[in-house]
Amino acid sequence: MARPRKPLLSRDRIVDAARALVDAEGLAAVSTRRLAAELGVSGPSLYNHFRTKDQILEAVADSVSAQVDLSMFDAADERDWRTSLHDWAVSYRAALREHPNIVPVLAQGPGRRPAGLRLADAVFGAMVDAGWPPAQATSIGALMRYFVMGSALGSFAGGFVDDETAYDPADYPHLGQAHLLADRQELIDDRAFETGLTALLDGLSVQYAQVGAAAR
């Protein structure tokens, strides 16, 4: 009986393996030697697809950007600009929360990454089509990226230890319940994100009304 053939090495297989490694152990865990071992191939075979570790990490980052829903920016979608921006931000954050260790690479900007550039193009185009001046549309894209990525860099609630003795009321009179935050991490962080997102969109709505008034 013939021995089963190993799956052919492909760019997608390498990216999938690298993303799993980054998710599990962080950016420092990725090396061509480690990936080759994970994939059951020789190290040099990776060079047919990627020449450097940085190229692999760029591809991993772009694979995460590709997970962000952009359908709300389609011409046929009936959501207004505010709802579209809200729904996109929620999807963007969800993708980053699934892969928080790659956020430092994504935070450097899209560079030449196709999915990252499509994301930027979709947001900018939708804002301009909605009536925002190009300069302000650029600022909105930047603002939303700062906000979403900042929310994905770490957990506010998770940063408090669950030891009640760490919060001596003599020193921290207002942190008597802080030891409970870590147990409610997801709820608190989600609520904080929605609070901030609503505040941002409320402020942009005021500016949008001013833009419309100036155009009349």
Short mmCIF file of C-alpha atoms in Angstrom, two decimals:
data_model
loop_
_atom_site.label_atom_id
_atom_site.label_comp_id
_atom_site.label_asym_id
_atom_site.label_seq_id
_atom_site.Cartn_x
_atom_site.Cartn_y
_atom_site.Cartn_z
CA MET A 1 0.00 0.00 0.00
CA ALA A 2 1.34 3.42 -0.94
CA ARG A 3 2.33 5.69 1.91
CA PRO A 4 0.00 8.68 2.37
CA ARG A 5 1.38 11.80 0.81
CA LYS A 6 2.14 14.80 2.99
CA PRO A 7 0.11 17.88 2.14
CA LEU A 8 2.04 20.11 -0.21
CA LEU A 9 3.70 23.03 1.49
CA SER A 10 1.92 26.23 0.57
CA ARG A 11 1.91 29.85 1.59
CA ASP A 12 -1.43 29.37 3.35
CA ARG A 13 -0.16 26.39 5.36
CA ILE A 14 2.85 28.37 6.52
CA VAL A 15 0.72 31.37 7.50
CA ASP A 16 -1.77 29.18 9.36
CA ALA A 17 1.01 27.47 11.30
CA ALA A 18 2.74 30.77 12.07
CA ARG A 19 -0.51 32.36 13.23
CA ALA A 20 -1.20 29.44 15.57
CA LEU A 21 2.32 29.75 16.95
CA VAL A 22 1.98 33.51 17.48
CA ASP A 23 -1.38 33.01 19.18
CA ALA A 24 -0.01 30.36 21.51
CA GLU A 25 3.47 31.67 22.31
CA GLY A 26 3.92 35.20 20.94
CA LEU A 27 5.97 36.81 18.19
CA ALA A 28 9.33 35.69 19.56
CA ALA A 29 8.37 32.03 19.11
CA VAL A 30 8.30 32.31 15.33
CA SER A 31 11.38 31.21 13.45
CA THR A 32 11.88 29.38 10.17
CA ARG A 33 13.36 26.44 12.06
CA ARG A 34 10.40 26.21 14.43
CA LEU A 35 7.87 26.54 11.63
CA ALA A 36 9.62 23.91 9.56
CA ALA A 37 9.43 21.51 12.50
CA GLU A 38 5.73 22.31 13.03
CA LEU A 39 5.02 21.63 9.35
CA GLY A 40 7.23 18.57 9.09
CA VAL A 41 9.43 20.01 6.35
CA SER A 42 13.01 21.15 5.95
CA GLY A 43 13.82 24.76 6.79
CA PRO A 44 15.01 25.75 3.30
CA SER A 45 11.67 24.71 1.80
CA LEU A 46 10.03 27.70 3.51
CA TYR A 47 12.19 30.06 1.48
CA ASN A 48 10.26 29.15 -1.66
CA HIS A 49 7.39 31.14 -0.13
CA PHE A 50 8.96 33.56 2.37
CA ARG A 51 12.51 34.83 2.50
CA THR A 52 12.47 36.15 6.07
CA LYS A 53 10.69 35.81 9.39
CA ASP A 54 9.44 39.39 9.01
CA GLN A 55 7.70 38.48 5.76
CA ILE A 56 5.96 35.61 7.54
CA LEU A 57 4.79 37.89 10.34
CA GLU A 58 3.55 40.43 7.80
CA ALA A 59 1.50 37.68 6.15
CA VAL A 60 0.13 36.57 9.53
CA ALA A 61 -0.89 40.15 10.29
CA ASP A 62 -2.61 40.44 6.93
CA SER A 63 -4.47 37.18 7.48
CA VAL A 64 -5.95 38.71 10.64
CA SER A 65 -6.93 41.89 8.79
CA ALA A 66 -8.70 39.67 6.27
CA GLN A 67 -10.96 38.40 9.07
CA VAL A 68 -12.48 41.85 9.59
CA ASP A 69 -15.97 42.21 8.11
CA LEU A 70 -16.16 44.96 5.46
CA SER A 71 -19.60 44.13 4.08
CA MET A 72 -21.15 47.19 5.76
CA PHE A 73 -19.17 49.37 3.37
CA ASP A 74 -20.53 47.71 0.22
CA ALA A 75 -22.48 50.03 -2.07
CA ALA A 76 -25.54 47.77 -1.77
CA ASP A 77 -25.52 47.85 2.03
CA GLU A 78 -28.16 50.19 3.46
CA ARG A 79 -26.48 51.01 6.78
CA ASP A 80 -25.66 54.69 7.29
CA TRP A 81 -22.07 55.79 7.88
CA ARG A 82 -22.40 55.79 11.68
CA THR A 83 -23.87 52.30 11.90
CA SER A 84 -21.34 51.01 9.38
CA LEU A 85 -18.46 52.47 11.35
CA HIS A 86 -19.83 50.96 14.58
CA ASP A 87 -20.31 47.49 13.10
CA TRP A 88 -16.90 47.55 11.45
CA ALA A 89 -15.20 48.59 14.70
CA VAL A 90 -16.88 45.71 16.55
CA SER A 91 -15.73 43.21 13.91
CA TYR A 92 -12.23 44.73 13.88
CA ARG A 93 -11.91 44.42 17.64
CA ALA A 94 -13.21 40.84 17.58
CA ALA A 95 -10.50 39.84 15.08
CA LEU A 96 -7.77 41.47 17.16
CA ARG A 97 -9.03 39.90 20.39
CA GLU A 98 -8.76 36.49 18.75
CA HIS A 99 -5.12 37.20 17.86
CA PRO A 100 -3.80 39.79 20.36
CA ASN A 101 -0.14 38.84 19.98
CA ILE A 102 -0.03 40.06 16.38
CA VAL A 103 -1.40 43.52 17.27
CA PRO A 104 2.09 45.12 17.58
CA VAL A 105 2.73 44.21 13.92
CA LEU A 106 -0.68 45.47 12.81
CA ALA A 107 -0.14 48.70 14.77
CA GLN A 108 2.72 49.62 12.43
CA GLY A 109 0.16 50.27 9.68
CA PRO A 110 -0.86 48.38 6.54
CA GLY A 111 2.39 48.89 4.65
CA ARG A 112 2.02 46.78 1.51
CA ARG A 113 -0.33 44.20 3.03
CA PRO A 114 -3.29 43.66 0.64
CA ALA A 115 -6.00 42.96 3.25
CA GLY A 116 -4.84 45.86 5.39
CA LEU A 117 -4.93 48.20 2.40
CA ARG A 118 -8.40 46.97 1.42
CA LEU A 119 -9.55 47.71 4.96
CA ALA A 120 -8.18 51.26 4.85
CA ASP A 121 -9.60 51.81 1.37
CA ALA A 122 -13.07 50.61 2.41
CA VAL A 123 -13.28 52.86 5.46
CA PHE A 124 -11.94 55.94 3.68
CA GLY A 125 -14.12 55.40 0.62
CA ALA A 126 -17.26 54.90 2.68
CA MET A 127 -16.68 58.06 4.69
CA VAL A 128 -16.05 60.14 1.57
CA ASP A 129 -19.12 58.67 -0.11
CA ALA A 130 -21.14 59.60 2.98
CA GLY A 131 -20.14 63.24 2.57
CA TRP A 132 -17.08 63.60 4.78
CA PRO A 133 -14.29 65.75 3.29
CA PRO A 134 -11.26 63.58 2.42
CA ALA A 135 -9.06 65.10 5.14
CA GLN A 136 -11.64 64.34 7.81
CA ALA A 137 -12.25 60.87 6.37
CA THR A 138 -8.54 60.19 6.79
CA SER A 139 -8.68 61.39 10.40
CA ILE A 140 -11.68 59.16 11.10
CA GLY A 141 -9.84 56.11 9.79
CA ALA A 142 -6.83 56.95 11.96
CA LEU A 143 -8.95 57.68 15.02
CA MET A 144 -10.85 54.41 14.77
CA ARG A 145 -7.67 52.42 14.29
CA TYR A 146 -6.09 54.01 17.38
CA PHE A 147 -9.17 53.28 19.44
CA VAL A 148 -9.72 49.69 18.32
CA MET A 149 -6.08 48.68 18.51
CA GLY A 150 -5.69 50.31 21.89
CA SER A 151 -8.61 48.27 23.19
CA ALA A 152 -6.96 45.09 21.91
CA LEU A 153 -3.54 45.67 23.47
CA GLY A 154 -4.66 44.57 26.89
CA SER A 155 -7.50 44.26 29.34
CA PHE A 156 -8.25 47.10 31.75
CA ALA A 157 -10.12 44.82 34.14
CA GLY A 158 -7.55 42.05 33.82
CA GLY A 159 -4.84 44.42 35.02
CA PHE A 160 -6.14 44.36 38.60
CA VAL A 161 -5.12 41.49 40.87
CA ASP A 162 -7.87 39.52 42.60
CA ASP A 163 -6.23 39.89 46.03
CA GLU A 164 -8.34 42.13 48.26
CA THR A 165 -5.36 42.90 50.50
CA ALA A 166 -3.64 44.70 47.61
CA TYR A 167 -6.09 47.57 47.96
CA ASP A 168 -5.60 48.97 51.44
CA PRO A 169 -8.39 51.54 51.95
CA ALA A 170 -5.92 53.79 53.73
CA ASP A 171 -4.01 54.11 50.47
CA TYR A 172 -6.75 53.48 47.89
CA PRO A 173 -10.06 54.58 49.40
CA HIS A 174 -11.96 54.15 46.13
CA LEU A 175 -10.67 50.70 45.08
CA GLY A 176 -12.51 48.55 47.61
CA GLN A 177 -14.07 46.48 44.83
CA ALA A 178 -11.08 46.40 42.48
CA HIS A 179 -10.25 42.79 43.36
CA LEU A 180 -13.51 41.76 41.68
CA LEU A 181 -12.66 43.28 38.30
CA ALA A 182 -10.61 40.38 36.94
CA ASP A 183 -13.51 37.96 37.38
CA ARG A 184 -15.71 40.25 35.29
CA GLN A 185 -13.06 41.05 32.73
CA GLU A 186 -15.00 40.35 29.54
CA LEU A 187 -18.13 42.18 30.69
CA ILE A 188 -16.23 45.24 31.87
CA ASP A 189 -13.97 45.45 28.84
CA ASP A 190 -16.87 45.00 26.40
CA ARG A 191 -18.88 47.66 28.19
CA ALA A 192 -15.93 50.05 28.19
CA PHE A 193 -15.40 49.50 24.47
CA GLU A 194 -19.06 50.22 23.67
CA THR A 195 -19.02 53.29 25.92
CA GLY A 196 -15.97 54.69 24.16
CA LEU A 197 -17.23 53.77 20.71
CA THR A 198 -20.57 55.45 21.34
CA ALA A 199 -18.82 58.57 22.62
CA LEU A 200 -16.61 58.70 19.52
CA LEU A 201 -19.55 58.25 17.17
CA ASP A 202 -21.61 60.86 19.04
CA GLY A 203 -18.78 63.35 18.61
CA LEU A 204 -18.38 62.50 14.93
CA SER A 205 -22.13 62.92 14.41
CA VAL A 206 -21.88 66.48 15.74
CA GLN A 207 -19.03 67.18 13.34
CA TYR A 208 -20.93 65.58 10.48
CA ALA A 209 -23.86 67.91 11.07
CA GLN A 210 -21.46 70.84 10.96
CA VAL A 211 -19.99 69.58 7.69
CA GLY A 212 -23.48 69.37 6.20
CA ALA A 213 -24.37 72.86 7.43
CA ALA A 214 -21.19 74.30 5.94
CA ALA A 215 -21.99 72.70 2.59
CA ARG A 216 -25.46 74.26 2.38
#
